[in-house]
Amino acid sequence: MENAQNYFGLPEEFSSREHSKVAIVPCPYETNVGQGKGRAEAPAAILAASKQVELFDDELWTQPHVIGIHTCAEVTMDPVVDTEEKPFQPLYEVVNKLIVENKFPIVLGGEHSVSLGAVRAFAERYPDLSILQIDAQGGLRSTYEGNPYSHASISFHVYKVLQNPIVTSVGVRNISHEEVMWLENEKPNVNIFWARKMNKWNFHEIVNTLSNNVYLSIDVDGFDSSIMPATGTPEPGGMSWQQVCELIKVLCVRKNVVGADITELAPIANLHAPNFLVAKLLYKIVGYKYALELGVTKKYL
């Protein structure tokens, strides 16, 4: 019997915390900063759409849900302010506990800024942690409209919490002069793969920029706005569904992906396709992460 509160409607057999390898963490965090509203509604919209995702993956020729996908309680937080020494602490604590339990956390925002809470937990465990970020924006401002923990500053602050910083951003096509000046003056270990050059991308070269342990962060505006209009900053010229899936697949084959997040979905009433895209993307990440453990042979990878 399906459980309506679990992503994909999975029965207890495949969704209990004890027996699941994956833990989905809904985090409907949203402030007043940035364009558009509605990101707080994203986890619920993705949950509803997930009930329509077919559990058999025709690419991997298996059912990824059998490794167990648990749905955690929503993590709610007050708006983070610049005086906080430990930003997004409630999310940090939830993710940290999941790491201790040897789970694979996937955070569903909400704003992209919540990534910082999850990354803080992983950075403490993995000295070599690097970030692969799919995003239309640079995210490298130190602060935005007076808020250092804005979604527009996420890459900057994630970079700062890493012990041996490596951030690779893929699909960027919107960046400010302020961010460019920081890149040129500081020369941080930030690799940007511009969307305008995607016809020349090699996914193995992209993955080679990263360390062994990688956190995957997906802002849905990394997708082209023709398939992902439901986000605060829809940018033309983004990635296709196939490109994003192929990049994640190569990443999971080549590196140890320790956790992930999907953020910035802002559901549009009566437009279900973007919600379904994110729900299916969530399931694809699970499948790629555990493909070999599920018995998927190399011919499918």
Short mmCIF file of C-alpha atoms in Angstrom, two decimals:
data_model
loop_
_atom_site.label_atom_id
_atom_site.label_comp_id
_atom_site.label_asym_id
_atom_site.label_seq_id
_atom_site.Cartn_x
_atom_site.Cartn_y
_atom_site.Cartn_z
CA MET A 1 0.00 0.00 0.00
CA GLU A 2 1.36 3.42 -0.93
CA ASN A 3 2.18 6.04 1.69
CA ALA A 4 0.95 9.45 0.57
CA GLN A 5 3.55 11.25 2.73
CA ASN A 6 6.53 9.52 1.13
CA TYR A 7 8.13 10.68 -2.07
CA PHE A 8 7.17 8.29 -4.88
CA GLY A 9 4.43 6.92 -2.60
CA LEU A 10 6.67 4.10 -1.48
CA PRO A 11 5.44 1.51 1.02
CA GLU A 12 7.16 1.03 4.38
CA GLU A 13 9.29 -1.76 2.96
CA PHE A 14 11.14 0.73 0.75
CA SER A 15 10.81 3.94 2.77
CA SER A 16 11.58 3.22 6.41
CA ARG A 17 14.48 5.20 7.81
CA GLU A 18 16.15 2.09 9.15
CA HIS A 19 16.27 0.26 5.83
CA SER A 20 16.74 3.17 3.41
CA LYS A 21 20.06 4.30 1.93
CA VAL A 22 18.63 7.61 0.65
CA ALA A 23 17.00 10.29 2.80
CA ILE A 24 15.02 13.11 1.20
CA VAL A 25 15.03 16.29 3.29
CA PRO A 26 12.28 18.78 2.35
CA CYS A 27 13.35 22.32 3.24
CA PRO A 28 10.75 24.92 2.13
CA TYR A 29 12.93 27.89 3.08
CA GLU A 30 12.19 31.19 1.36
CA THR A 31 12.94 34.83 2.12
CA ASN A 32 11.87 38.03 0.39
CA VAL A 33 15.15 38.35 -1.50
CA GLY A 34 15.22 37.82 -5.25
CA GLN A 35 12.71 37.59 -8.06
CA GLY A 36 9.47 35.70 -7.78
CA LYS A 37 7.92 33.82 -4.92
CA GLY A 38 6.66 30.32 -4.32
CA ARG A 39 9.86 28.40 -3.63
CA ALA A 40 8.49 27.39 -0.23
CA GLU A 41 5.84 25.41 -2.10
CA ALA A 42 8.39 23.36 -4.03
CA PRO A 43 8.82 20.31 -1.74
CA ALA A 44 5.05 19.72 -1.62
CA ALA A 45 4.73 20.13 -5.39
CA ILE A 46 7.60 17.72 -6.02
CA LEU A 47 6.05 15.24 -3.57
CA ALA A 48 2.76 15.33 -5.47
CA ALA A 49 4.49 14.98 -8.85
CA SER A 50 6.66 12.10 -7.62
CA LYS A 51 3.58 9.85 -7.39
CA GLN A 52 3.51 9.89 -11.21
CA VAL A 53 7.16 8.87 -11.69
CA GLU A 54 7.45 5.31 -12.99
CA LEU A 55 9.60 3.29 -10.60
CA PHE A 56 11.21 1.25 -13.38
CA ASP A 57 14.10 3.17 -14.97
CA ASP A 58 14.27 2.22 -18.64
CA GLU A 59 17.80 3.63 -19.01
CA LEU A 60 19.28 1.66 -16.11
CA TRP A 61 16.87 -1.25 -16.61
CA THR A 62 16.20 -1.56 -12.89
CA GLN A 63 14.06 -0.15 -10.06
CA PRO A 64 16.21 2.24 -8.04
CA HIS A 65 13.69 2.57 -5.21
CA VAL A 66 14.56 -0.90 -3.89
CA ILE A 67 17.65 0.53 -2.18
CA GLY A 68 15.25 2.45 0.07
CA ILE A 69 14.21 6.12 -0.10
CA HIS A 70 13.13 7.63 3.20
CA THR A 71 11.27 10.94 3.47
CA CYS A 72 12.30 13.04 6.46
CA ALA A 73 10.15 15.63 8.20
CA GLU A 74 10.27 19.14 6.75
CA VAL A 75 13.05 21.35 8.06
CA THR A 76 11.74 24.83 8.76
CA MET A 77 13.96 27.81 9.56
CA ASP A 78 13.61 31.48 10.31
CA PRO A 79 15.31 33.84 7.83
CA VAL A 80 19.07 33.73 8.34
CA VAL A 81 20.73 37.04 9.26
CA ASP A 82 24.30 38.21 8.85
CA THR A 83 25.08 37.96 12.57
CA GLU A 84 24.61 34.20 12.66
CA GLU A 85 27.84 32.29 13.18
CA LYS A 86 26.22 29.01 12.12
CA PRO A 87 23.83 29.77 9.25
CA PHE A 88 21.10 27.26 8.45
CA GLN A 89 21.87 25.36 11.63
CA PRO A 90 18.59 23.34 11.75
CA LEU A 91 19.31 21.89 8.32
CA TYR A 92 22.95 21.32 9.24
CA GLU A 93 21.86 19.26 12.25
CA VAL A 94 19.45 17.11 10.25
CA VAL A 95 21.99 16.43 7.50
CA ASN A 96 24.79 15.80 9.99
CA LYS A 97 22.70 13.12 11.70
CA LEU A 98 21.95 11.48 8.36
CA ILE A 99 25.67 11.40 7.56
CA VAL A 100 26.31 9.68 10.90
CA GLU A 101 23.64 7.12 9.96
CA ASN A 102 25.42 6.53 6.64
CA LYS A 103 22.51 7.85 4.58
CA PHE A 104 22.67 9.71 1.26
CA PRO A 105 20.84 13.01 1.90
CA ILE A 106 19.06 14.85 -0.89
CA VAL A 107 17.80 18.27 0.21
CA LEU A 108 14.83 19.77 -1.61
CA GLY A 109 14.53 23.55 -1.36
CA GLY A 110 13.35 26.24 -1.19
CA GLU A 111 16.03 28.74 -1.97
CA HIS A 112 19.47 27.73 -3.21
CA SER A 113 20.89 29.36 -0.09
CA VAL A 114 19.94 26.27 1.97
CA SER A 115 22.80 24.40 0.30
CA LEU A 116 25.12 26.08 2.79
CA GLY A 117 23.58 24.24 5.73
CA ALA A 118 24.09 20.84 4.08
CA VAL A 119 27.57 21.65 2.76
CA ARG A 120 28.71 22.76 6.21
CA ALA A 121 27.92 19.27 7.53
CA PHE A 122 29.73 17.47 4.71
CA ALA A 123 32.73 19.80 4.79
CA GLU A 124 33.41 18.75 8.38
CA ARG A 125 33.47 15.09 7.37
CA TYR A 126 35.35 15.32 4.09
CA PRO A 127 38.49 17.52 4.07
CA ASP A 128 38.69 17.21 0.28
CA LEU A 129 35.00 17.99 -0.37
CA SER A 130 34.34 19.74 -3.68
CA ILE A 131 31.11 21.07 -5.18
CA LEU A 132 29.59 20.43 -8.60
CA GLN A 133 26.96 23.07 -9.13
CA ILE A 134 24.48 23.22 -11.99
CA ASP A 135 23.28 26.82 -12.07
CA ALA A 136 22.54 29.69 -14.42
CA GLN A 137 23.96 32.23 -11.97
CA GLY A 138 27.47 32.86 -10.73
CA GLY A 139 26.34 33.06 -7.11
CA LEU A 140 29.68 34.64 -6.17
CA ARG A 141 28.62 37.91 -4.56
CA SER A 142 29.72 38.19 -0.93
CA THR A 143 26.31 39.73 -0.17
CA TYR A 144 23.18 40.67 -2.10
CA GLU A 145 20.77 43.44 -1.12
CA GLY A 146 22.31 43.47 2.35
CA ASN A 147 21.91 39.71 2.88
CA PRO A 148 25.14 37.65 2.83
CA TYR A 149 23.09 34.46 2.89
CA SER A 150 21.00 35.27 -0.15
CA HIS A 151 20.58 32.68 -2.89
CA ALA A 152 22.65 35.08 -5.03
CA SER A 153 25.66 34.54 -2.73
CA ILE A 154 25.53 30.78 -2.27
CA SER A 155 28.62 29.85 -4.31
CA PHE A 156 30.75 32.44 -2.51
CA HIS A 157 29.84 31.20 0.96
CA VAL A 158 30.00 27.50 0.06
CA TYR A 159 33.51 28.14 -1.27
CA LYS A 160 34.47 29.76 2.03
CA VAL A 161 33.40 26.79 4.20
CA LEU A 162 35.31 24.16 2.21
CA GLN A 163 38.63 23.06 3.72
CA ASN A 164 40.33 22.71 0.33
CA PRO A 165 37.98 24.71 -1.87
CA ILE A 166 36.97 23.51 -5.31
CA VAL A 167 33.72 24.71 -6.84
CA THR A 168 32.79 23.81 -10.40
CA SER A 169 29.74 25.58 -11.84
CA VAL A 170 28.14 24.31 -15.03
CA GLY A 171 25.63 26.15 -17.20
CA VAL A 172 26.40 29.70 -16.01
CA ARG A 173 25.04 32.43 -18.26
CA ASN A 174 24.34 35.30 -15.88
CA ILE A 175 27.05 36.91 -13.77
CA SER A 176 27.71 40.39 -12.39
CA HIS A 177 30.74 42.65 -12.82
CA GLU A 178 31.29 42.40 -9.06
CA GLU A 179 31.62 38.62 -9.28
CA VAL A 180 33.95 38.79 -12.27
CA MET A 181 36.21 41.21 -10.42
CA TRP A 182 36.39 38.82 -7.45
CA LEU A 183 37.31 35.95 -9.78
CA GLU A 184 40.00 37.97 -11.54
CA ASN A 185 41.50 39.49 -8.39
CA GLU A 186 41.33 36.52 -6.00
CA LYS A 187 41.80 33.74 -8.57
CA PRO A 188 39.85 31.23 -6.44
CA ASN A 189 39.65 27.55 -7.36
CA VAL A 190 36.33 28.11 -9.10
CA ASN A 191 35.78 26.48 -12.49
CA ILE A 192 33.02 27.93 -14.64
CA PHE A 193 31.70 26.08 -17.67
CA TRP A 194 29.76 28.72 -19.55
CA ALA A 195 26.48 27.74 -21.15
CA ARG A 196 27.43 29.56 -24.35
CA LYS A 197 30.19 27.00 -24.85
CA MET A 198 28.14 23.88 -24.11
CA ASN A 199 28.64 22.51 -27.62
CA LYS A 200 32.33 22.12 -26.69
CA TRP A 201 31.83 20.61 -23.23
CA ASN A 202 33.36 17.27 -22.33
CA PHE A 203 31.68 15.91 -19.21
CA HIS A 204 34.73 13.89 -18.23
CA GLU A 205 36.84 17.06 -18.33
CA ILE A 206 34.27 18.81 -16.15
CA VAL A 207 34.30 15.97 -13.60
CA ASN A 208 38.12 15.92 -13.66
CA THR A 209 38.14 19.38 -12.05
CA LEU A 210 36.67 17.88 -8.85
CA SER A 211 38.11 16.01 -5.88
CA ASN A 212 37.12 12.43 -5.06
CA ASN A 213 34.30 13.39 -2.66
CA VAL A 214 31.70 15.61 -4.29
CA TYR A 215 28.51 17.35 -3.20
CA LEU A 216 26.05 17.90 -6.07
CA SER A 217 24.01 21.12 -5.99
CA ILE A 218 21.35 21.72 -8.63
CA ASP A 219 19.60 25.04 -9.03
CA VAL A 220 16.81 24.30 -11.50
CA ASP A 221 17.51 27.52 -13.42
CA GLY A 222 20.50 25.60 -14.80
CA PHE A 223 17.96 24.03 -17.15
CA ASP A 224 16.89 25.98 -20.19
CA SER A 225 13.87 28.14 -19.44
CA SER A 226 11.89 26.40 -22.19
CA ILE A 227 11.67 23.30 -20.00
CA MET A 228 12.07 25.03 -16.63
CA PRO A 229 10.07 28.28 -16.54
CA ALA A 230 9.06 27.66 -12.91
CA THR A 231 11.96 29.39 -11.18
CA GLY A 232 12.68 32.90 -9.96
CA THR A 233 15.38 33.63 -12.54
CA PRO A 234 14.60 31.68 -15.72
CA GLU A 235 17.49 32.22 -18.12
CA PRO A 236 17.46 31.33 -21.83
CA GLY A 237 20.27 29.21 -23.24
CA GLY A 238 20.43 26.62 -20.48
CA MET A 239 21.01 22.88 -20.30
CA SER A 240 18.72 20.19 -21.67
CA TRP A 241 17.31 17.27 -19.70
CA GLN A 242 19.68 14.89 -21.46
CA GLN A 243 22.75 17.02 -20.74
CA VAL A 244 22.00 17.30 -17.04
CA CYS A 245 21.35 13.56 -16.72
CA GLU A 246 24.51 12.65 -18.61
CA LEU A 247 26.64 14.95 -16.46
CA ILE A 248 25.23 13.48 -13.24
CA LYS A 249 25.75 9.95 -14.56
CA VAL A 250 29.41 10.61 -15.38
CA LEU A 251 29.86 12.25 -11.97
CA CYS A 252 28.41 9.26 -10.12
CA VAL A 253 30.52 6.78 -12.10
CA ARG A 254 33.77 8.71 -11.63
CA LYS A 255 33.44 10.23 -8.14
CA ASN A 256 32.02 9.52 -4.69
CA VAL A 257 28.93 11.70 -4.56
CA VAL A 258 28.18 12.15 -0.85
CA GLY A 259 25.00 14.22 -0.98
CA ALA A 260 22.89 16.47 -3.18
CA ASP A 261 20.29 19.18 -3.29
CA ILE A 262 17.75 20.48 -5.80
CA THR A 263 16.57 24.04 -5.25
CA GLU A 264 14.80 27.11 -6.68
CA LEU A 265 11.69 25.45 -8.11
CA ALA A 266 8.83 27.97 -7.87
CA PRO A 267 5.73 26.00 -8.91
CA ILE A 268 3.31 27.63 -11.34
CA ALA A 269 -0.39 26.87 -10.90
CA ASN A 270 -1.74 24.40 -13.48
CA LEU A 271 1.73 23.87 -15.01
CA HIS A 272 2.84 20.46 -13.81
CA ALA A 273 5.74 19.69 -16.14
CA PRO A 274 8.45 21.53 -14.13
CA ASN A 275 7.37 19.79 -10.90
CA PHE A 276 7.48 16.43 -12.63
CA LEU A 277 10.90 17.22 -14.11
CA VAL A 278 12.33 17.78 -10.62
CA ALA A 279 10.65 14.67 -9.22
CA LYS A 280 12.10 12.55 -12.00
CA LEU A 281 15.50 14.22 -11.65
CA LEU A 282 15.47 13.27 -7.98
CA TYR A 283 14.83 9.64 -8.93
CA LYS A 284 17.55 9.71 -11.61
CA ILE A 285 20.10 10.91 -9.04
CA VAL A 286 19.21 7.94 -6.84
CA GLY A 287 19.54 5.56 -9.77
CA TYR A 288 22.91 6.90 -10.91
CA LYS A 289 24.29 7.00 -7.37
CA TYR A 290 23.43 3.35 -6.68
CA ALA A 291 23.57 1.94 -10.21
CA LEU A 292 26.38 -0.57 -9.65
CA GLU A 293 24.97 -1.63 -6.29
CA LEU A 294 21.64 -2.22 -8.03
CA GLY A 295 23.40 -4.54 -10.46
CA VAL A 296 23.41 -2.20 -13.43
CA THR A 297 26.02 -3.33 -15.92
CA LYS A 298 28.43 -1.01 -17.67
CA LYS A 299 26.48 -1.24 -20.93
CA TYR A 300 23.76 0.88 -19.33
CA LEU A 301 26.26 3.39 -17.95
#
